[in-house]
Amino acid sequence: MFGQQSRDGAWRSVDFPPWTDVITAIALRTLLQTGFPPGLTWPITAGGVGQGVGGIRLAVQFLGDAFREDGWGEDFFDTCTVLESLLQLPDQSGVSEQVTRGLELVERELNAGMAKERERDWYGPGFYAAALRVMQLADSKNQERRAKLVDLMFEGAQADGGFGESKRSVEMRVWHTANCLLAAHREGIPRDNQIVHSALGWLERHQHEEHWGTTLTRMNVVYSTYAIMALAAYGGVEKPSVKRGVNWLISQQEPLTGRVQGIEGSVMALMCFSALGFSPGMPTVSAIQLLEIRSIIRNYIGVTKIGRASCRER
C-alpha cells in the first residue's frame, strides 16, 4: 500500500476513480490507528521506481485540496468518511478550515432531513451511521444530538433484522447494516439491544459461506470488510463467521504483491485487519497468529525493514 500512493498524496482506484477521496481517507485513518506517526514518509513506487516520496502528511494535504463546496467524494457518506479520518489527526492545523466547512455541510444536510441525499442510489440508514461516527469525534459531549442520530439510524431497521429498505439489493443492505452496527457499537449500544441483536443475526444469515455479496465481484471486498468488522465488534475475532470472512479476504490476495483486488481492496482489507487487532510494527503477535495473515505479515516485515532506512519521521 505504501508504494501505491500517488505523488499528490492520494491512493487512486483504477477501476473506481470517484472513490479516490474515500480510499485515501481510509488509508490515512488505518495508518494512524495502527500506530504510524503523522510525520512518517516512504518512497513511492507507483508508476515506476523512484517516483518520489510519499507520506501521511502528503495524504492529509491531498484531502485538504480535494474539498469542494459539496464536500468530498460523491455523497454525504463520502464526506463523513473523510471527516472521520481528519478528525483523528493529532494536529488538524493544515486542514482545519476544510474540517470546519465539512462539519457545517453535515449539519446542513441533517437539518434539511437529508433531502438532497435521498435521491442517491446508496442513500439509507448507513448515511446516518456515518454522521453519528463523525459526531462521536467532533461533538462527543452532545449526547442528545447523538441520541437523535441513533433514532434516525434505527428507523432504518426492517422487520427481518437488516437495515435498509427490503427492495434494495442484499449487498446494499449488508453495507447499511454493517455500518449501522459499527456506529452503534462505538456509541456503546449493547449486543442485547433488540435491534442490534436482530441485525447481527441478519448479517450472519447473509454470509455466503465465507464472503458477503451475491455474485463474485470486486465490491464483495467492500461488503465483506464492513460485515467482518461489525460482527467482530460485537462477537470478537474468534467468532466463526468472522474467521471465515478473514480467510476469504486472505484468499483474495495476489501471491506476489499481497494486494487484495486492487488498491481499493487492499486499503479496505488493511482497515479490517487493523480493526481486528493486527497492527504492523506493534506488539500484536497473538492477533497475527490467530488470523494467520501470512502473506500480509511478510509484506509488512519487508516494509518495516525498509522503513528503518527509507521511511523517516520529519
PDB file of C-alpha atoms in Angstrom:
ATOM      1  CA  MET A   1       0.000   0.000   0.000  1.00  0.00           C
ATOM      2  CA  PHE A   2       2.827   2.429   0.792  1.00  0.00           C
ATOM      3  CA  GLY A   3       4.328   2.393  -2.670  1.00  0.00           C
ATOM      4  CA  GLN A   4       0.945   2.771  -4.375  1.00  0.00           C
ATOM      5  CA  GLN A   5       0.408   6.280  -3.048  1.00  0.00           C
ATOM      6  CA  SER A   6       0.377   8.847  -5.861  1.00  0.00           C
ATOM      7  CA  ARG A   7       2.749  11.784  -5.924  1.00  0.00           C
ATOM      8  CA  ASP A   8      -0.065  14.135  -4.920  1.00  0.00           C
ATOM      9  CA  GLY A   9      -0.762  12.057  -1.795  1.00  0.00           C
ATOM     10  CA  ALA A  10      -3.824  10.124  -2.985  1.00  0.00           C
ATOM     11  CA  TRP A  11      -4.453   6.407  -3.196  1.00  0.00           C
ATOM     12  CA  ARG A  12      -6.264   6.054  -6.509  1.00  0.00           C
ATOM     13  CA  SER A  13      -8.543   3.289  -7.644  1.00  0.00           C
ATOM     14  CA  VAL A  14      -8.052   2.479 -11.305  1.00  0.00           C
ATOM     15  CA  ASP A  15     -11.459   0.836 -11.575  1.00  0.00           C
ATOM     16  CA  PHE A  16     -13.369   3.253  -9.341  1.00  0.00           C
ATOM     17  CA  PRO A  17     -11.817   6.757  -9.751  1.00  0.00           C
ATOM     18  CA  PRO A  18     -14.608   8.553  -7.802  1.00  0.00           C
ATOM     19  CA  TRP A  19     -13.565   6.575  -4.736  1.00  0.00           C
ATOM     20  CA  THR A  20     -10.196   8.341  -4.518  1.00  0.00           C
ATOM     21  CA  ASP A  21     -11.124  10.663  -1.629  1.00  0.00           C
ATOM     22  CA  VAL A  22     -12.655   7.839   0.409  1.00  0.00           C
ATOM     23  CA  ILE A  23      -9.869   5.332  -0.238  1.00  0.00           C
ATOM     24  CA  THR A  24      -7.252   7.944   0.683  1.00  0.00           C
ATOM     25  CA  ALA A  25      -9.142   8.803   3.867  1.00  0.00           C
ATOM     26  CA  ILE A  26      -9.449   5.146   4.898  1.00  0.00           C
ATOM     27  CA  ALA A  27      -5.748   4.567   4.192  1.00  0.00           C
ATOM     28  CA  LEU A  28      -4.873   7.615   6.297  1.00  0.00           C
ATOM     29  CA  ARG A  29      -7.077   6.503   9.186  1.00  0.00           C
ATOM     30  CA  THR A  30      -5.719   2.953   9.104  1.00  0.00           C
ATOM     31  CA  LEU A  31      -2.116   4.161   9.239  1.00  0.00           C
ATOM     32  CA  LEU A  32      -2.870   6.454  12.169  1.00  0.00           C
ATOM     33  CA  GLN A  33      -4.814   3.784  14.074  1.00  0.00           C
ATOM     34  CA  THR A  34      -2.065   1.212  13.614  1.00  0.00           C
ATOM     35  CA  GLY A  35       0.465   3.499  15.265  1.00  0.00           C
ATOM     36  CA  PHE A  36       2.339   5.081  12.384  1.00  0.00           C
ATOM     37  CA  PRO A  37       3.444   8.650  13.307  1.00  0.00           C
ATOM     38  CA  PRO A  38       1.910  11.537  11.304  1.00  0.00           C
ATOM     39  CA  GLY A  39       5.334  12.599  10.045  1.00  0.00           C
ATOM     40  CA  LEU A  40       6.216   9.226   8.513  1.00  0.00           C
ATOM     41  CA  THR A  41       7.427   9.240   4.894  1.00  0.00           C
ATOM     42  CA  TRP A  42       8.297   6.472   2.441  1.00  0.00           C
ATOM     43  CA  PRO A  43       9.427   6.013  -1.166  1.00  0.00           C
ATOM     44  CA  ILE A  44       6.671   5.945  -3.769  1.00  0.00           C
ATOM     45  CA  THR A  45       6.902   3.197  -6.380  1.00  0.00           C
ATOM     46  CA  ALA A  46       3.558   3.664  -8.161  1.00  0.00           C
ATOM     47  CA  GLY A  47       4.232   4.144 -11.867  1.00  0.00           C
ATOM     48  CA  GLY A  48       7.858   3.130 -11.564  1.00  0.00           C
ATOM     49  CA  VAL A  49      10.771   3.153  -9.135  1.00  0.00           C
ATOM     50  CA  GLY A  50      11.946   6.480  -7.821  1.00  0.00           C
ATOM     51  CA  GLN A  51       8.754   8.443  -8.426  1.00  0.00           C
ATOM     52  CA  GLY A  52       9.060  10.480  -5.256  1.00  0.00           C
ATOM     53  CA  VAL A  53       8.446  10.477  -1.518  1.00  0.00           C
ATOM     54  CA  GLY A  54       5.040   9.739  -0.050  1.00  0.00           C
ATOM     55  CA  GLY A  55       3.763  10.116   3.445  1.00  0.00           C
ATOM     56  CA  ILE A  56       0.900  10.669   5.836  1.00  0.00           C
ATOM     57  CA  ARG A  57       1.124  14.457   5.646  1.00  0.00           C
ATOM     58  CA  LEU A  58       1.007  14.258   1.861  1.00  0.00           C
ATOM     59  CA  ALA A  59      -2.281  12.346   2.127  1.00  0.00           C
ATOM     60  CA  VAL A  60      -3.650  14.972   4.517  1.00  0.00           C
ATOM     61  CA  GLN A  61      -2.656  17.717   2.084  1.00  0.00           C
ATOM     62  CA  PHE A  62      -4.400  15.907  -0.765  1.00  0.00           C
ATOM     63  CA  LEU A  63      -7.627  15.618   1.221  1.00  0.00           C
ATOM     64  CA  GLY A  64      -7.452  19.288   2.144  1.00  0.00           C
ATOM     65  CA  ASP A  65      -7.049  20.262  -1.506  1.00  0.00           C
ATOM     66  CA  ALA A  66      -9.791  17.847  -2.585  1.00  0.00           C
ATOM     67  CA  PHE A  67     -12.515  19.600  -0.567  1.00  0.00           C
ATOM     68  CA  ARG A  68     -15.281  21.176  -2.655  1.00  0.00           C
ATOM     69  CA  GLU A  69     -18.422  23.135  -1.839  1.00  0.00           C
ATOM     70  CA  ASP A  70     -20.381  19.877  -1.649  1.00  0.00           C
ATOM     71  CA  GLY A  71     -17.735  18.130   0.434  1.00  0.00           C
ATOM     72  CA  TRP A  72     -15.646  15.144  -0.570  1.00  0.00           C
ATOM     73  CA  GLY A  73     -16.300  12.230  -2.894  1.00  0.00           C
ATOM     74  CA  GLU A  74     -19.695  11.511  -4.374  1.00  0.00           C
ATOM     75  CA  ASP A  75     -22.124  11.856  -1.482  1.00  0.00           C
ATOM     76  CA  PHE A  76     -22.792  12.539   2.203  1.00  0.00           C
ATOM     77  CA  PHE A  77     -21.302   9.218   3.285  1.00  0.00           C
ATOM     78  CA  ASP A  78     -18.037  10.015   1.493  1.00  0.00           C
ATOM     79  CA  THR A  79     -17.825  13.434   3.169  1.00  0.00           C
ATOM     80  CA  CYS A  80     -18.414  11.857   6.580  1.00  0.00           C
ATOM     81  CA  THR A  81     -15.783   9.187   5.897  1.00  0.00           C
ATOM     82  CA  VAL A  82     -13.134  11.811   5.113  1.00  0.00           C
ATOM     83  CA  LEU A  83     -14.123  13.882   8.143  1.00  0.00           C
ATOM     84  CA  GLU A  84     -13.890  10.803  10.368  1.00  0.00           C
ATOM     85  CA  SER A  85     -10.278  10.374   9.277  1.00  0.00           C
ATOM     86  CA  LEU A  86      -9.249  14.042   9.502  1.00  0.00           C
ATOM     87  CA  LEU A  87     -10.809  14.388  12.961  1.00  0.00           C
ATOM     88  CA  GLN A  88      -8.426  11.697  14.211  1.00  0.00           C
ATOM     89  CA  LEU A  89      -5.345  13.695  13.280  1.00  0.00           C
ATOM     90  CA  PRO A  90      -3.423  14.859  16.361  1.00  0.00           C
ATOM     91  CA  ASP A  91      -2.840  18.163  14.554  1.00  0.00           C
ATOM     92  CA  GLN A  92      -5.530  19.432  12.180  1.00  0.00           C
ATOM     93  CA  SER A  93      -3.945  22.844  11.590  1.00  0.00           C
ATOM     94  CA  GLY A  94      -3.322  22.208   7.891  1.00  0.00           C
ATOM     95  CA  VAL A  95      -6.933  21.215   7.213  1.00  0.00           C
ATOM     96  CA  SER A  96      -8.832  22.999   9.996  1.00  0.00           C
ATOM     97  CA  GLU A  97     -10.789  25.202   7.585  1.00  0.00           C
ATOM     98  CA  GLN A  98     -11.853  22.218   5.473  1.00  0.00           C
ATOM     99  CA  VAL A  99     -12.850  20.262   8.577  1.00  0.00           C
ATOM    100  CA  THR A 100     -14.945  23.179   9.841  1.00  0.00           C
ATOM    101  CA  ARG A 101     -16.666  23.620   6.475  1.00  0.00           C
ATOM    102  CA  GLY A 102     -17.207  19.874   6.199  1.00  0.00           C
ATOM    103  CA  LEU A 103     -18.880  19.765   9.610  1.00  0.00           C
ATOM    104  CA  GLU A 104     -21.079  22.697   8.620  1.00  0.00           C
ATOM    105  CA  LEU A 105     -22.090  20.805   5.490  1.00  0.00           C
ATOM    106  CA  VAL A 106     -23.005  17.746   7.562  1.00  0.00           C
ATOM    107  CA  GLU A 107     -25.105  19.915   9.878  1.00  0.00           C
ATOM    108  CA  ARG A 108     -26.937  21.498   6.945  1.00  0.00           C
ATOM    109  CA  GLU A 109     -27.772  18.132   5.408  1.00  0.00           C
ATOM    110  CA  LEU A 110     -29.018  16.743   8.707  1.00  0.00           C
ATOM    111  CA  ASN A 111     -31.113  19.843   9.394  1.00  0.00           C
ATOM    112  CA  ALA A 112     -32.598  19.548   5.902  1.00  0.00           C
ATOM    113  CA  GLY A 113     -33.604  15.956   6.588  1.00  0.00           C
ATOM    114  CA  MET A 114     -31.133  14.599   4.022  1.00  0.00           C
ATOM    115  CA  ALA A 115     -33.407  15.975   1.278  1.00  0.00           C
ATOM    116  CA  LYS A 116     -30.663  16.017  -1.349  1.00  0.00           C
ATOM    117  CA  GLU A 117     -29.133  12.724  -0.273  1.00  0.00           C
ATOM    118  CA  ARG A 118     -32.432  10.838  -0.518  1.00  0.00           C
ATOM    119  CA  GLU A 119     -32.017  10.872  -4.290  1.00  0.00           C
ATOM    120  CA  ARG A 120     -28.731   8.968  -4.106  1.00  0.00           C
ATOM    121  CA  ASP A 121     -28.591   5.315  -5.094  1.00  0.00           C
ATOM    122  CA  TRP A 122     -26.815   4.398  -1.866  1.00  0.00           C
ATOM    123  CA  TYR A 123     -28.949   6.501   0.490  1.00  0.00           C
ATOM    124  CA  GLY A 124     -30.169   4.771   3.624  1.00  0.00           C
ATOM    125  CA  PRO A 125     -29.542   4.365   7.378  1.00  0.00           C
ATOM    126  CA  GLY A 126     -25.811   3.920   6.742  1.00  0.00           C
ATOM    127  CA  PHE A 127     -25.679   7.647   5.987  1.00  0.00           C
ATOM    128  CA  TYR A 128     -26.941   8.406   9.496  1.00  0.00           C
ATOM    129  CA  ALA A 129     -24.410   5.914  10.855  1.00  0.00           C
ATOM    130  CA  ALA A 130     -21.651   7.861   9.101  1.00  0.00           C
ATOM    131  CA  ALA A 131     -22.938  11.122  10.585  1.00  0.00           C
ATOM    132  CA  LEU A 132     -23.064   9.523  14.039  1.00  0.00           C
ATOM    133  CA  ARG A 133     -19.426   8.422  13.772  1.00  0.00           C
ATOM    134  CA  VAL A 134     -18.447  11.985  12.866  1.00  0.00           C
ATOM    135  CA  MET A 135     -20.374  13.451  15.790  1.00  0.00           C
ATOM    136  CA  GLN A 136     -18.822  10.915  18.149  1.00  0.00           C
ATOM    137  CA  LEU A 137     -15.498  12.567  17.341  1.00  0.00           C
ATOM    138  CA  ALA A 138     -16.476  16.189  16.720  1.00  0.00           C
ATOM    139  CA  ASP A 139     -19.211  16.658  19.340  1.00  0.00           C
ATOM    140  CA  SER A 140     -18.668  13.839  21.813  1.00  0.00           C
ATOM    141  CA  LYS A 141     -20.301  15.644  24.741  1.00  0.00           C
ATOM    142  CA  ASN A 142     -23.595  16.281  22.916  1.00  0.00           C
ATOM    143  CA  GLN A 143     -25.364  13.087  23.920  1.00  0.00           C
ATOM    144  CA  GLU A 144     -28.790  14.445  22.963  1.00  0.00           C
ATOM    145  CA  ARG A 145     -27.689  15.063  19.371  1.00  0.00           C
ATOM    146  CA  ARG A 146     -26.120  11.629  19.093  1.00  0.00           C
ATOM    147  CA  ALA A 147     -29.243  10.003  20.566  1.00  0.00           C
ATOM    148  CA  LYS A 148     -31.332  11.615  17.811  1.00  0.00           C
ATOM    149  CA  LEU A 149     -28.951  10.243  15.185  1.00  0.00           C
ATOM    150  CA  VAL A 150     -29.230   6.775  16.740  1.00  0.00           C
ATOM    151  CA  ASP A 151     -33.026   7.037  16.497  1.00  0.00           C
ATOM    152  CA  LEU A 152     -32.831   8.104  12.841  1.00  0.00           C
ATOM    153  CA  MET A 153     -30.399   5.287  12.118  1.00  0.00           C
ATOM    154  CA  PHE A 154     -32.510   2.671  13.902  1.00  0.00           C
ATOM    155  CA  GLU A 155     -35.599   3.783  11.962  1.00  0.00           C
ATOM    156  CA  GLY A 156     -33.923   2.082   9.011  1.00  0.00           C
ATOM    157  CA  ALA A 157     -34.063  -1.347  10.668  1.00  0.00           C
ATOM    158  CA  GLN A 158     -36.534  -3.682   8.959  1.00  0.00           C
ATOM    159  CA  ALA A 159     -38.688  -6.491  10.325  1.00  0.00           C
ATOM    160  CA  ASP A 160     -36.244  -9.122   9.033  1.00  0.00           C
ATOM    161  CA  GLY A 161     -33.418  -7.594  11.109  1.00  0.00           C
ATOM    162  CA  GLY A 162     -31.443  -5.968   8.311  1.00  0.00           C
ATOM    163  CA  PHE A 163     -31.094  -2.246   7.679  1.00  0.00           C
ATOM    164  CA  GLY A 164     -32.252  -0.529   4.513  1.00  0.00           C
ATOM    165  CA  GLU A 165     -35.444  -0.939   2.520  1.00  0.00           C
ATOM    166  CA  SER A 166     -36.223  -4.536   1.615  1.00  0.00           C
ATOM    167  CA  LYS A 167     -36.498  -3.566  -2.065  1.00  0.00           C
ATOM    168  CA  ARG A 168     -32.778  -2.792  -2.018  1.00  0.00           C
ATOM    169  CA  SER A 169     -30.258  -5.405  -3.094  1.00  0.00           C
ATOM    170  CA  VAL A 170     -28.919  -7.745  -0.427  1.00  0.00           C
ATOM    171  CA  GLU A 171     -25.405  -6.370  -0.986  1.00  0.00           C
ATOM    172  CA  MET A 172     -26.511  -2.799  -0.340  1.00  0.00           C
ATOM    173  CA  ARG A 173     -28.390  -3.864   2.784  1.00  0.00           C
ATOM    174  CA  VAL A 174     -25.267  -5.659   4.047  1.00  0.00           C
ATOM    175  CA  TRP A 175     -23.367  -2.390   3.664  1.00  0.00           C
ATOM    176  CA  HIS A 176     -26.018  -0.374   5.524  1.00  0.00           C
ATOM    177  CA  THR A 177     -26.470  -2.989   8.254  1.00  0.00           C
ATOM    178  CA  ALA A 178     -22.759  -3.314   8.955  1.00  0.00           C
ATOM    179  CA  ASN A 179     -22.197   0.449   9.060  1.00  0.00           C
ATOM    180  CA  CYS A 180     -25.110   0.897  11.460  1.00  0.00           C
ATOM    181  CA  LEU A 181     -23.781  -1.827  13.748  1.00  0.00           C
ATOM    182  CA  LEU A 182     -20.312  -0.270  13.782  1.00  0.00           C
ATOM    183  CA  ALA A 183     -21.741   3.122  14.746  1.00  0.00           C
ATOM    184  CA  ALA A 184     -23.994   1.533  17.370  1.00  0.00           C
ATOM    185  CA  HIS A 185     -21.064  -0.325  18.917  1.00  0.00           C
ATOM    186  CA  ARG A 186     -18.968   2.828  19.127  1.00  0.00           C
ATOM    187  CA  GLU A 187     -21.936   4.536  20.788  1.00  0.00           C
ATOM    188  CA  GLY A 188     -21.935   1.832  23.454  1.00  0.00           C
ATOM    189  CA  ILE A 189     -25.223   0.189  22.476  1.00  0.00           C
ATOM    190  CA  PRO A 190     -25.018  -3.401  23.783  1.00  0.00           C
ATOM    191  CA  ARG A 191     -25.449  -6.650  21.901  1.00  0.00           C
ATOM    192  CA  ASP A 192     -28.647  -7.492  23.774  1.00  0.00           C
ATOM    193  CA  ASN A 193     -30.386  -4.445  22.302  1.00  0.00           C
ATOM    194  CA  GLN A 194     -33.154  -5.999  20.189  1.00  0.00           C
ATOM    195  CA  ILE A 195     -32.313  -4.040  17.031  1.00  0.00           C
ATOM    196  CA  VAL A 196     -28.601  -4.827  17.340  1.00  0.00           C
ATOM    197  CA  HIS A 197     -29.266  -8.498  18.111  1.00  0.00           C
ATOM    198  CA  SER A 198     -31.564  -8.869  15.097  1.00  0.00           C
ATOM    199  CA  ALA A 199     -29.136  -7.069  12.783  1.00  0.00           C
ATOM    200  CA  LEU A 200     -26.263  -9.330  13.821  1.00  0.00           C
ATOM    201  CA  GLY A 201     -28.374 -12.378  13.065  1.00  0.00           C
ATOM    202  CA  TRP A 202     -29.407 -10.956   9.681  1.00  0.00           C
ATOM    203  CA  LEU A 203     -25.770 -10.260   8.780  1.00  0.00           C
ATOM    204  CA  GLU A 204     -24.715 -13.799   9.629  1.00  0.00           C
ATOM    205  CA  ARG A 205     -27.614 -15.299   7.672  1.00  0.00           C
ATOM    206  CA  HIS A 206     -26.495 -13.444   4.560  1.00  0.00           C
ATOM    207  CA  GLN A 207     -22.892 -14.651   4.599  1.00  0.00           C
ATOM    208  CA  HIS A 208     -22.240 -16.810   1.538  1.00  0.00           C
ATOM    209  CA  GLU A 209     -20.040 -19.496   3.113  1.00  0.00           C
ATOM    210  CA  GLU A 210     -17.155 -17.044   3.586  1.00  0.00           C
ATOM    211  CA  HIS A 211     -17.858 -13.707   1.919  1.00  0.00           C
ATOM    212  CA  TRP A 212     -20.757 -11.272   1.602  1.00  0.00           C
ATOM    213  CA  GLY A 213     -22.270 -10.397  -1.782  1.00  0.00           C
ATOM    214  CA  THR A 214     -24.492 -12.479  -4.037  1.00  0.00           C
ATOM    215  CA  THR A 215     -22.199 -12.500  -7.080  1.00  0.00           C
ATOM    216  CA  LEU A 216     -18.426 -12.649  -7.224  1.00  0.00           C
ATOM    217  CA  THR A 217     -17.398  -9.063  -7.892  1.00  0.00           C
ATOM    218  CA  ARG A 218     -14.671  -6.795  -6.542  1.00  0.00           C
ATOM    219  CA  MET A 219     -17.312  -4.996  -4.494  1.00  0.00           C
ATOM    220  CA  ASN A 220     -17.517  -8.101  -2.306  1.00  0.00           C
ATOM    221  CA  VAL A 221     -14.323  -6.980  -0.583  1.00  0.00           C
ATOM    222  CA  VAL A 222     -16.134  -3.803   0.480  1.00  0.00           C
ATOM    223  CA  TYR A 223     -19.235  -5.642   1.691  1.00  0.00           C
ATOM    224  CA  SER A 224     -17.176  -8.287   3.456  1.00  0.00           C
ATOM    225  CA  THR A 225     -14.785  -5.954   5.277  1.00  0.00           C
ATOM    226  CA  TYR A 226     -17.633  -3.951   6.791  1.00  0.00           C
ATOM    227  CA  ALA A 227     -19.547  -7.108   7.732  1.00  0.00           C
ATOM    228  CA  ILE A 228     -16.471  -8.700   9.331  1.00  0.00           C
ATOM    229  CA  MET A 229     -15.731  -5.574  11.382  1.00  0.00           C
ATOM    230  CA  ALA A 230     -19.332  -5.302  12.565  1.00  0.00           C
ATOM    231  CA  LEU A 231     -19.569  -8.951  13.643  1.00  0.00           C
ATOM    232  CA  ALA A 232     -16.130  -8.820  15.285  1.00  0.00           C
ATOM    233  CA  ALA A 233     -17.058  -5.658  17.191  1.00  0.00           C
ATOM    234  CA  TYR A 234     -19.916  -7.499  18.897  1.00  0.00           C
ATOM    235  CA  GLY A 235     -18.593 -11.058  18.882  1.00  0.00           C
ATOM    236  CA  GLY A 236     -14.809 -10.958  18.776  1.00  0.00           C
ATOM    237  CA  VAL A 237     -12.317 -12.387  16.287  1.00  0.00           C
ATOM    238  CA  GLU A 238     -12.986 -15.930  17.494  1.00  0.00           C
ATOM    239  CA  LYS A 239     -16.488 -15.817  16.024  1.00  0.00           C
ATOM    240  CA  PRO A 240     -16.732 -18.498  13.268  1.00  0.00           C
ATOM    241  CA  SER A 241     -18.335 -16.126  10.755  1.00  0.00           C
ATOM    242  CA  VAL A 242     -15.509 -13.635  11.334  1.00  0.00           C
ATOM    243  CA  LYS A 243     -12.836 -16.299  10.846  1.00  0.00           C
ATOM    244  CA  ARG A 244     -14.463 -17.469   7.625  1.00  0.00           C
ATOM    245  CA  GLY A 245     -14.629 -13.901   6.376  1.00  0.00           C
ATOM    246  CA  VAL A 246     -10.988 -13.225   7.209  1.00  0.00           C
ATOM    247  CA  ASN A 247      -9.924 -16.438   5.497  1.00  0.00           C
ATOM    248  CA  TRP A 248     -11.811 -15.337   2.387  1.00  0.00           C
ATOM    249  CA  LEU A 249     -10.107 -11.919   2.428  1.00  0.00           C
ATOM    250  CA  ILE A 250      -6.713 -13.595   2.691  1.00  0.00           C
ATOM    251  CA  SER A 251      -7.607 -15.896  -0.225  1.00  0.00           C
ATOM    252  CA  GLN A 252      -8.208 -12.845  -2.409  1.00  0.00           C
ATOM    253  CA  GLN A 253      -4.611 -11.667  -2.074  1.00  0.00           C
ATOM    254  CA  GLU A 254      -2.314 -11.718  -5.070  1.00  0.00           C
ATOM    255  CA  PRO A 255       0.576 -14.076  -4.197  1.00  0.00           C
ATOM    256  CA  LEU A 256       3.373 -11.782  -5.387  1.00  0.00           C
ATOM    257  CA  THR A 257       2.144  -8.314  -4.442  1.00  0.00           C
ATOM    258  CA  GLY A 258      -0.074  -9.066  -1.440  1.00  0.00           C
ATOM    259  CA  ARG A 259      -2.767  -6.795  -2.860  1.00  0.00           C
ATOM    260  CA  VAL A 260      -6.407  -7.652  -2.347  1.00  0.00           C
ATOM    261  CA  GLN A 261      -8.227  -6.987  -5.627  1.00  0.00           C
ATOM    262  CA  GLY A 262      -6.593  -3.644  -6.411  1.00  0.00           C
ATOM    263  CA  ILE A 263      -5.601  -0.699  -4.252  1.00  0.00           C
ATOM    264  CA  GLU A 264      -9.160  -0.099  -3.030  1.00  0.00           C
ATOM    265  CA  GLY A 265      -9.458  -3.722  -1.895  1.00  0.00           C
ATOM    266  CA  SER A 266      -6.051  -3.625  -0.231  1.00  0.00           C
ATOM    267  CA  VAL A 267      -6.913  -0.484   1.730  1.00  0.00           C
ATOM    268  CA  MET A 268     -10.272  -1.930   2.807  1.00  0.00           C
ATOM    269  CA  ALA A 269      -8.670  -5.224   3.872  1.00  0.00           C
ATOM    270  CA  LEU A 270      -5.991  -3.447   5.907  1.00  0.00           C
ATOM    271  CA  MET A 271      -8.670  -1.335   7.585  1.00  0.00           C
ATOM    272  CA  CYS A 272     -10.424  -4.569   8.520  1.00  0.00           C
ATOM    273  CA  PHE A 273      -7.275  -6.313   9.787  1.00  0.00           C
ATOM    274  CA  SER A 274      -6.402  -3.213  11.824  1.00  0.00           C
ATOM    275  CA  ALA A 275      -9.868  -3.181  13.405  1.00  0.00           C
ATOM    276  CA  LEU A 276      -9.417  -6.833  14.380  1.00  0.00           C
ATOM    277  CA  GLY A 277      -6.199  -6.060  16.216  1.00  0.00           C
ATOM    278  CA  PHE A 278      -3.490  -6.646  13.629  1.00  0.00           C
ATOM    279  CA  SER A 279      -1.192  -3.611  13.887  1.00  0.00           C
ATOM    280  CA  PRO A 280       2.001  -3.669  11.783  1.00  0.00           C
ATOM    281  CA  GLY A 281       5.001  -2.556  13.798  1.00  0.00           C
ATOM    282  CA  MET A 282       3.182  -3.014  17.103  1.00  0.00           C
ATOM    283  CA  PRO A 283       3.191  -5.909  19.605  1.00  0.00           C
ATOM    284  CA  THR A 284       0.125  -7.818  18.390  1.00  0.00           C
ATOM    285  CA  VAL A 285       1.599 -11.261  17.902  1.00  0.00           C
ATOM    286  CA  SER A 286      -1.420 -13.084  19.311  1.00  0.00           C
ATOM    287  CA  ALA A 287      -3.791 -11.389  16.852  1.00  0.00           C
ATOM    288  CA  ILE A 288      -1.439 -12.096  13.971  1.00  0.00           C
ATOM    289  CA  GLN A 289      -1.166 -15.753  14.903  1.00  0.00           C
ATOM    290  CA  LEU A 290      -4.915 -16.015  15.366  1.00  0.00           C
ATOM    291  CA  LEU A 291      -5.737 -14.610  11.948  1.00  0.00           C
ATOM    292  CA  GLU A 292      -2.817 -16.356  10.170  1.00  0.00           C
ATOM    293  CA  ILE A 293      -2.231 -13.477   7.793  1.00  0.00           C
ATOM    294  CA  ARG A 294       0.982 -14.965   6.470  1.00  0.00           C
ATOM    295  CA  SER A 295       1.419 -13.026   3.259  1.00  0.00           C
ATOM    296  CA  ILE A 296       0.288  -9.772   4.871  1.00  0.00           C
ATOM    297  CA  ILE A 297       2.887 -10.283   7.585  1.00  0.00           C
ATOM    298  CA  ARG A 298       5.641 -10.981   5.057  1.00  0.00           C
ATOM    299  CA  ASN A 299       4.680  -7.829   3.192  1.00  0.00           C
ATOM    300  CA  TYR A 300       4.849  -5.690   6.326  1.00  0.00           C
ATOM    301  CA  ILE A 301       8.062  -7.256   7.554  1.00  0.00           C
ATOM    302  CA  GLY A 302       9.579  -6.044   4.308  1.00  0.00           C
ATOM    303  CA  VAL A 303       8.123  -2.567   4.790  1.00  0.00           C
ATOM    304  CA  THR A 304       9.350  -2.456   8.377  1.00  0.00           C
ATOM    305  CA  LYS A 305      12.910  -3.319   7.339  1.00  0.00           C
ATOM    306  CA  ILE A 306      12.832  -0.786   4.519  1.00  0.00           C
ATOM    307  CA  GLY A 307      11.285   1.729   6.863  1.00  0.00           C
ATOM    308  CA  ARG A 308      14.321   1.850   9.122  1.00  0.00           C
ATOM    309  CA  ALA A 309      16.402   3.047   6.226  1.00  0.00           C
ATOM    310  CA  SER A 310      13.946   4.751   3.853  1.00  0.00           C
ATOM    311  CA  CYS A 311      10.939   5.758   5.970  1.00  0.00           C
ATOM    312  CA  ARG A 312      11.604   8.563   8.334  1.00  0.00           C
ATOM    313  CA  GLU A 313       9.690  10.883  10.596  1.00  0.00           C
ATOM    314  CA  ARG A 314      10.132  14.500   9.701  1.00  0.00           C
TER     315      ARG A 314
END
